[in-house]
Coordinates of N, CA and C in Angstrom, one line a residue:
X1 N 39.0 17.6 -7.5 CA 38.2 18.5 -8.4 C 37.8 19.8 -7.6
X2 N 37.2 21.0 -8.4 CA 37.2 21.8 -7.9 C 36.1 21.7 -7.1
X3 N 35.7 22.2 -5.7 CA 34.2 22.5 -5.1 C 33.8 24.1 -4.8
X4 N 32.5 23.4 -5.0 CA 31.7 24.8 -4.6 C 31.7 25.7 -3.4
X5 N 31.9 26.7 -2.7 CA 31.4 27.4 -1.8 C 30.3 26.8 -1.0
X6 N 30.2 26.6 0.1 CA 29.0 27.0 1.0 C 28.1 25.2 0.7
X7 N 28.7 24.3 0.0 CA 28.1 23.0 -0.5 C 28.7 21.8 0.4
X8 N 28.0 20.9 1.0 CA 29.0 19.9 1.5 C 28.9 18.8 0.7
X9 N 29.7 17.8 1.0 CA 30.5 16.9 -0.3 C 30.2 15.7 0.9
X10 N 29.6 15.8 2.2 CA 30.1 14.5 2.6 C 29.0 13.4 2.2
X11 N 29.2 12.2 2.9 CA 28.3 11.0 2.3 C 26.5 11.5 3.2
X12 N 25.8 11.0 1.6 CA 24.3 10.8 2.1 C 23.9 10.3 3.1
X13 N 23.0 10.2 4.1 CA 22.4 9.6 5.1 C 21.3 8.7 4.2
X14 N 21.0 7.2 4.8 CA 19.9 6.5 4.6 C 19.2 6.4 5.8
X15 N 18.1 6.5 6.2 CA 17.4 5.4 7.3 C 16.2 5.3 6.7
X16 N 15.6 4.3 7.9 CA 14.0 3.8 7.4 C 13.6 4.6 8.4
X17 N 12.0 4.9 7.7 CA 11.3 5.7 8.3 C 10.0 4.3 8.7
X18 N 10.2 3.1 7.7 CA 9.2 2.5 8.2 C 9.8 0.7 8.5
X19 N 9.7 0.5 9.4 CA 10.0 -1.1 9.2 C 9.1 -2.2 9.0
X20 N 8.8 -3.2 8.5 CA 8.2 -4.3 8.6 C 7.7 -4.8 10.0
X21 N 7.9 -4.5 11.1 CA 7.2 -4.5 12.6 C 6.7 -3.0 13.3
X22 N 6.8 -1.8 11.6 CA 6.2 -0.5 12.1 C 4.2 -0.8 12.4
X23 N 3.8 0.3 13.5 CA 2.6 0.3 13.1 C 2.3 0.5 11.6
X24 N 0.8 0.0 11.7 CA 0.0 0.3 10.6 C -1.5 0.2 11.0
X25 N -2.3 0.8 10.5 CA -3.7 0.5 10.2 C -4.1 -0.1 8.9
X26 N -5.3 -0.9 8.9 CA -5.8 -1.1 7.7 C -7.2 -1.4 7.4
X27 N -7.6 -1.8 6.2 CA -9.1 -2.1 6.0 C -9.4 -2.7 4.9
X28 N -9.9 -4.0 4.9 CA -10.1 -4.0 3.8 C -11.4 -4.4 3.2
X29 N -11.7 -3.2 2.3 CA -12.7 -2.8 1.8 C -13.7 -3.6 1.4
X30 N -15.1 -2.9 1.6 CA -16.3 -4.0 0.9 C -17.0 -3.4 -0.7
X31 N -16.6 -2.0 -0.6 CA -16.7 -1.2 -1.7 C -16.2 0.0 -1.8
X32 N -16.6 1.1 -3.1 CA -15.6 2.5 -2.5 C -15.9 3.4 -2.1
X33 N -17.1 3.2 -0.9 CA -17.6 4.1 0.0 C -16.6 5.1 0.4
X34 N -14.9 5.4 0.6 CA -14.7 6.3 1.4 C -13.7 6.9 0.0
X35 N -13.6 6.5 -1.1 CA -12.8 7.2 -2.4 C -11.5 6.5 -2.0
X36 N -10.7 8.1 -1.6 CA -9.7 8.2 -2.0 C -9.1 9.0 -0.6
X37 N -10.6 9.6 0.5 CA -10.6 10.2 1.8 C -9.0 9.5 2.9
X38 N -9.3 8.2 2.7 CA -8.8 7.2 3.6 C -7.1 7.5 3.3
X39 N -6.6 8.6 2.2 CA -5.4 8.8 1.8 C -4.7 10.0 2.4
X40 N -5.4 10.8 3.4 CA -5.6 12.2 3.7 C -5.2 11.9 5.2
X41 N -3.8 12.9 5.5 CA -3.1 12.4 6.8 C -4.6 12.9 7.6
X42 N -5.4 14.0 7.9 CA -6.7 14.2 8.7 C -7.7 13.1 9.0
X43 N -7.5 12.0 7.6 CA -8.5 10.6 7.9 C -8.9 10.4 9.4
X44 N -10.0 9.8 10.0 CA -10.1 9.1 11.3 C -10.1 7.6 10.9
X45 N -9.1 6.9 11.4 CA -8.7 5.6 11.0 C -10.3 4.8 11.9
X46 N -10.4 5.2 13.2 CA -10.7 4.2 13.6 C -12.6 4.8 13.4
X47 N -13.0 5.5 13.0 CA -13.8 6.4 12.8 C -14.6 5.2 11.6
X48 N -13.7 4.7 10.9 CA -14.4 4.4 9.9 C -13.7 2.9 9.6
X49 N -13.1 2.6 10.5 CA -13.0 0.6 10.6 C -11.9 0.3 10.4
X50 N -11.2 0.5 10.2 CA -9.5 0.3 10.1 C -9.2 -0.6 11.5
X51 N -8.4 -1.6 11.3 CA -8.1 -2.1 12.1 C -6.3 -2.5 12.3
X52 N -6.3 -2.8 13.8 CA -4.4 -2.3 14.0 C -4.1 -3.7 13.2
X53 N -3.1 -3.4 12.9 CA -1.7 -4.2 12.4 C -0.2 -4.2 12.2
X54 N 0.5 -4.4 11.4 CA 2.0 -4.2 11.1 C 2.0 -3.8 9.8
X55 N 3.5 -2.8 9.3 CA 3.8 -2.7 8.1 C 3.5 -4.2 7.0
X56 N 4.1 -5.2 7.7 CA 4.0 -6.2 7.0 C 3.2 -7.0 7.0
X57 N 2.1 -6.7 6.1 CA 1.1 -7.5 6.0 C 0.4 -8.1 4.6
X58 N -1.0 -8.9 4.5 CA -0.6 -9.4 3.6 C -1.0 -10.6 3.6
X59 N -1.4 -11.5 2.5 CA -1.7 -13.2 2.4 C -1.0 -14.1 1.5
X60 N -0.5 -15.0 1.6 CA -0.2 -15.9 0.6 C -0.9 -17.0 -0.1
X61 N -1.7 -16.9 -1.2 CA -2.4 -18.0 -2.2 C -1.6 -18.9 -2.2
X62 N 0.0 -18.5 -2.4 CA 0.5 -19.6 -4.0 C 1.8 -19.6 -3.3
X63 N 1.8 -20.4 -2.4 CA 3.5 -20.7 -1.1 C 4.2 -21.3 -1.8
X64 N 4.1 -21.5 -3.5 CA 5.5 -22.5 -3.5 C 5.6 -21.5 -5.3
X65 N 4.9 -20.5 -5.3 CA 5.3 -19.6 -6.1 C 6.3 -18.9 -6.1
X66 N 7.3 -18.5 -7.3 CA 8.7 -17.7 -7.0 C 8.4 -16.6 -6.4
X67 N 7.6 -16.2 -6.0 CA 7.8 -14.5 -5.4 C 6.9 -14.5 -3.9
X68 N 7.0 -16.0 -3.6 CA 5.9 -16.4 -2.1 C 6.8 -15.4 -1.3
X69 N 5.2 -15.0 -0.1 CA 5.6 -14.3 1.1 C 5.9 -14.8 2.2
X70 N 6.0 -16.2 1.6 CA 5.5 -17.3 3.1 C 6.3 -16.8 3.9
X71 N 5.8 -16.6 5.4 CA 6.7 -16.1 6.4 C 7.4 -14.6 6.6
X72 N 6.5 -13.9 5.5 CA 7.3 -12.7 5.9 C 6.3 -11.5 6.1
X73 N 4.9 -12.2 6.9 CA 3.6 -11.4 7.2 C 3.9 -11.4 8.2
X74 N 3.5 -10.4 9.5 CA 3.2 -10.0 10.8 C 1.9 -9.9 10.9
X75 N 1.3 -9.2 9.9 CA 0.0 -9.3 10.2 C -0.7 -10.0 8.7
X76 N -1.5 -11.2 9.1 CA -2.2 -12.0 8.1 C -3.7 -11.5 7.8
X77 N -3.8 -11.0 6.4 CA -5.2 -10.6 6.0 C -5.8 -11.9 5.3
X78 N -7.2 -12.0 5.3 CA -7.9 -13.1 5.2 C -7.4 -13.6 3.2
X79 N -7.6 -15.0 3.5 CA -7.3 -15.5 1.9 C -7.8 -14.6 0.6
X80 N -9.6 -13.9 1.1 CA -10.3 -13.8 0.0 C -10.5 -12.1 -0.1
X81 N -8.8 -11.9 0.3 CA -9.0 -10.1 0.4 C -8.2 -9.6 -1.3
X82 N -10.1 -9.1 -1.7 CA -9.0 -8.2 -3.5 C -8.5 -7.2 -3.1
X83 N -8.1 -6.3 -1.5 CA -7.5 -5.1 -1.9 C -7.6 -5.1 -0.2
X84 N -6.9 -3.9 0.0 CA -6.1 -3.6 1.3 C -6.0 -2.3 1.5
X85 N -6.7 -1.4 2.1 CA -5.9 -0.1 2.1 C -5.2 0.2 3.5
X86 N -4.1 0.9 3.3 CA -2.9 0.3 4.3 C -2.6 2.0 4.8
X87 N -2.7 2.2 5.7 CA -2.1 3.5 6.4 C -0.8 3.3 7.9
X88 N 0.1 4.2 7.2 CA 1.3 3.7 8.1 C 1.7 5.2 8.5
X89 N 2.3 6.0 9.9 CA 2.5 7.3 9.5 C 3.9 6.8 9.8
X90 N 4.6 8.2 9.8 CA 6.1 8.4 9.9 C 6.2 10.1 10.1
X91 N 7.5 10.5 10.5 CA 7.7 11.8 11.0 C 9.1 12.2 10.7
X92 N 9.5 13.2 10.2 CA 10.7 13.8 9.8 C 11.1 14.8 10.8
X93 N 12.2 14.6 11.4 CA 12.7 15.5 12.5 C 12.8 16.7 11.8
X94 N 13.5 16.7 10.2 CA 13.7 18.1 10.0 C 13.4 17.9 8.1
X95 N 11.9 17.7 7.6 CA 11.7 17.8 6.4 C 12.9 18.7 5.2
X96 N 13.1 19.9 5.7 CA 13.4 20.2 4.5 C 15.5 20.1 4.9
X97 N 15.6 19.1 5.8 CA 16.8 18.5 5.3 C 17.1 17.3 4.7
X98 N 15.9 17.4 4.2 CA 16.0 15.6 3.1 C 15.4 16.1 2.2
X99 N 16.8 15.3 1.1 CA 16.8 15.9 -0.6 C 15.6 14.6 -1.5
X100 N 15.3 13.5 -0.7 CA 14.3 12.7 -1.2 C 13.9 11.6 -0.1
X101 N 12.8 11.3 -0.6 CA 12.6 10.1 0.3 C 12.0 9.0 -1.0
X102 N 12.7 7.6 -0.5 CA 12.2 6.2 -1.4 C 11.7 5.1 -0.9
X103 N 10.7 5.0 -1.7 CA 9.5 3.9 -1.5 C 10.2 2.3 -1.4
X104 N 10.3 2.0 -0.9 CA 10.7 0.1 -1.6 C 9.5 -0.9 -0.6
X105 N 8.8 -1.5 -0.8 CA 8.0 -2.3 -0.4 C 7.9 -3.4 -1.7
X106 N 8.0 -4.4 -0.8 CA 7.4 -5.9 -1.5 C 5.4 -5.9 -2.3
X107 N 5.7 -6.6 -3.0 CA 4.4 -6.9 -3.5 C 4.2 -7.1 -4.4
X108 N 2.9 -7.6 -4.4 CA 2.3 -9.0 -5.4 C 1.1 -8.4 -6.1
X109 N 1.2 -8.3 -7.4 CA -0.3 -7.9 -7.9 C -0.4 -6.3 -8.4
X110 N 0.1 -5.9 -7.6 CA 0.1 -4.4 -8.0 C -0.3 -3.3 -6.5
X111 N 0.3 -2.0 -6.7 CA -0.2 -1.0 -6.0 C 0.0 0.3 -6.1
X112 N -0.5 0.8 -5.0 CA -1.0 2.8 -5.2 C -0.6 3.2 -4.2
X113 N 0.3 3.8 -4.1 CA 1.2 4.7 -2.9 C 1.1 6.4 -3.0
X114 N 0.2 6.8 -1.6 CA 0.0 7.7 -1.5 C 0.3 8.6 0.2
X115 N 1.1 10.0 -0.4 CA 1.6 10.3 0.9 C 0.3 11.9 1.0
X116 N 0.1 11.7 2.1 CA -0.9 12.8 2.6 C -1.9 13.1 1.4
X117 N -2.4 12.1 0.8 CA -3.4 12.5 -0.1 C -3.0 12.6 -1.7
X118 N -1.7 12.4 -1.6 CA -1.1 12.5 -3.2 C -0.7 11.4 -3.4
X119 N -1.2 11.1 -4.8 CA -0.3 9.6 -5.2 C 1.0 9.5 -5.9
X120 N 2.0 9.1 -5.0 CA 3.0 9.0 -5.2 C 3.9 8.4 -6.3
X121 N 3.2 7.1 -6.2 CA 3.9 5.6 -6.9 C 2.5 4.8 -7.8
X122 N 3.1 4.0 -8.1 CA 2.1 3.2 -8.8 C 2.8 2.1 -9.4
X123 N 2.3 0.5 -9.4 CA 2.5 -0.3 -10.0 C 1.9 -1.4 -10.2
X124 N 1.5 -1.5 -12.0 CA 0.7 -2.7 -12.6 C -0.8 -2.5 -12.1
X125 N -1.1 -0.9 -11.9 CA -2.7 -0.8 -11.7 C -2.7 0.5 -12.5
X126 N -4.0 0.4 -13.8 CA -4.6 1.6 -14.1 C -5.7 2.5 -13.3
X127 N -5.9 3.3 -13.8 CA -7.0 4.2 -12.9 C -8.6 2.9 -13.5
X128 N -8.4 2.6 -14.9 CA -9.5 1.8 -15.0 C -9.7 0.4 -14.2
X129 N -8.3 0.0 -13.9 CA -8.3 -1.5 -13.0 C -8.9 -1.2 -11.7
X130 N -9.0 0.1 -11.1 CA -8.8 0.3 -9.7 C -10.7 0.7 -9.4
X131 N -10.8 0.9 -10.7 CA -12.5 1.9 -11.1 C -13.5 0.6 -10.9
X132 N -12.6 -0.8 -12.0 CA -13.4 -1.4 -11.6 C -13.2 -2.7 -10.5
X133 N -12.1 -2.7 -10.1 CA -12.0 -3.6 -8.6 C -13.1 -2.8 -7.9
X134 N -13.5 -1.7 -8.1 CA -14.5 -1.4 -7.1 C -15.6 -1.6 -7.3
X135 N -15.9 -1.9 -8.6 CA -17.4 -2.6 -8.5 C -17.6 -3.3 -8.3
X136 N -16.6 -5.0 -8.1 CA -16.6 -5.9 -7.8 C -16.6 -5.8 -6.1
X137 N -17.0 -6.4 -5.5 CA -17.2 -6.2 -4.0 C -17.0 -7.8 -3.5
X138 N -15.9 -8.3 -2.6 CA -15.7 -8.9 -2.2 C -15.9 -9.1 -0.9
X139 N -16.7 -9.8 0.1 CA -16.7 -9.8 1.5 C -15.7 -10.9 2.4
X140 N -15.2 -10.4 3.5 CA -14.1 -11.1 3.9 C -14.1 -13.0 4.3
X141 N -15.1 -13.5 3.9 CA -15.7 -14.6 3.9 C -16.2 -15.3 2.7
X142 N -15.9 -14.5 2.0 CA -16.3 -15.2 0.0 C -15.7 -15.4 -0.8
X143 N -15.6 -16.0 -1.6 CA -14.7 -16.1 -2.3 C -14.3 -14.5 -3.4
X144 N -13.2 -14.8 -4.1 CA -12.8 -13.4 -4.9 C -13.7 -13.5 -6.2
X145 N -14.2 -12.4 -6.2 CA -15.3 -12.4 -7.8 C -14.1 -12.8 -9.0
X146 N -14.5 -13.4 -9.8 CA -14.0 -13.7 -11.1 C -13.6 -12.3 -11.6
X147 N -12.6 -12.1 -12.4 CA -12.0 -11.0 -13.1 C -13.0 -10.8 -14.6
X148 N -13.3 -10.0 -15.3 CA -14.0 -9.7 -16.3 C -13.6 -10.3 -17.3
X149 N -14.5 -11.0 -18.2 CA -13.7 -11.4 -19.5 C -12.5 -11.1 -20.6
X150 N -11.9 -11.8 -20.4 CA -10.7 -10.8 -21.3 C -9.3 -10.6 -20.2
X151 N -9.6 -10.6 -19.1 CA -8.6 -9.6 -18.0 C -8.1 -11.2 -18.0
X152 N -6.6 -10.6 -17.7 CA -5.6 -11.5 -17.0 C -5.3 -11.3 -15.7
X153 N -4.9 -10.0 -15.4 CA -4.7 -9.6 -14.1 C -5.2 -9.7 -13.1
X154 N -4.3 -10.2 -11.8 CA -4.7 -10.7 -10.6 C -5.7 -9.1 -9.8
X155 N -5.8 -10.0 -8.3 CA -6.6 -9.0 -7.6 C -5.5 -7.8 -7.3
X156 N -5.9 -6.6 -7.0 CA -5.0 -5.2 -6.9 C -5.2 -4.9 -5.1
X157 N -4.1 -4.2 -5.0 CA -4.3 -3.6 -3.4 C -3.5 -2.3 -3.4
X158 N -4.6 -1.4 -2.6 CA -4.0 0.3 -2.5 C -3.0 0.3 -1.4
X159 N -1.7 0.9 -1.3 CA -1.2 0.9 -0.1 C -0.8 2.2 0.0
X160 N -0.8 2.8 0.5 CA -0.8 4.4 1.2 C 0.8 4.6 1.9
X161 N 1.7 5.4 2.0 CA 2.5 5.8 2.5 C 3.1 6.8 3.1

């Protein structure tokens, strides 16, 4: 076929920018004291309680469920955690030589993927699920509040990217 001038034709590049044994920070919340701040590459992680971990993290309720993680946590967050917020960085040698970057992460329940403050992604969470997981307040030693009458939907977790 014909080609363009000045275009190259060869094959795309893939790599990971993050692996399942990448750093991460995380926290998981007692209420929504810090918003949406904690999404902002400027955040101070440790400033405000974040503690270290791995990309892959995470709990399993239901190990003999079709979608179990059993075994594929590095780092184990407590049974009675409704939400996670997950900060992982990464660096691009040369930004504007990449025509996209893609998200793929595992998960259960739902989540909210945000890069430097912008929400990227989203899945099986509305802005109202997320308004009110926050008024529910769970502490890492209690059990998970009951869902509102009516709701089907399991516990949600923010994960940042």
């Amino acid at each position: 076929p014909a080609q363009l001038a000045n275009v190259s034709y060869g094959m795309a590049q893939s790599i990971s920018l993050i692996e399942p044994a990448s750093d991460a920070s995380y926290l998981v919340p007692f209420d929504d004291r810090l918003g949406t701040s904690w999404t902002f590459a400027e955040f101070d992680e440790l400033g405000n309680g974040f503690a270290a971990g791995t990309a892959a993290l995470g709990y399993e309720a239901n190990p003999s469920d079709r979608t179990s993680f059993v075994g594929q946590f590095q780092t184990e967050l407590p049974p009675t955690t409704h939400a996670a917020y997950v900060r992982m960085e990464f660096s691009l040698q040369d930004a504007s030589a990449s025509y996209s970057l893609k998200l793929r992460l595992k998960y259960d329940n739902g989540f909210i993927a945000y890069l430097n403050g912008t929400e990227v992604a989203r899945s099986a969470l509305t802005s109202v699920d997320v308004q009110k997981r926050a008024q529910w307040p769970c502490r890492p030693n209690e059990p998970r509040n009951p869902e509102p009458p009516g709701r089907a939907a399991k516990p949600t977790a923010s994960v940042p990217s």
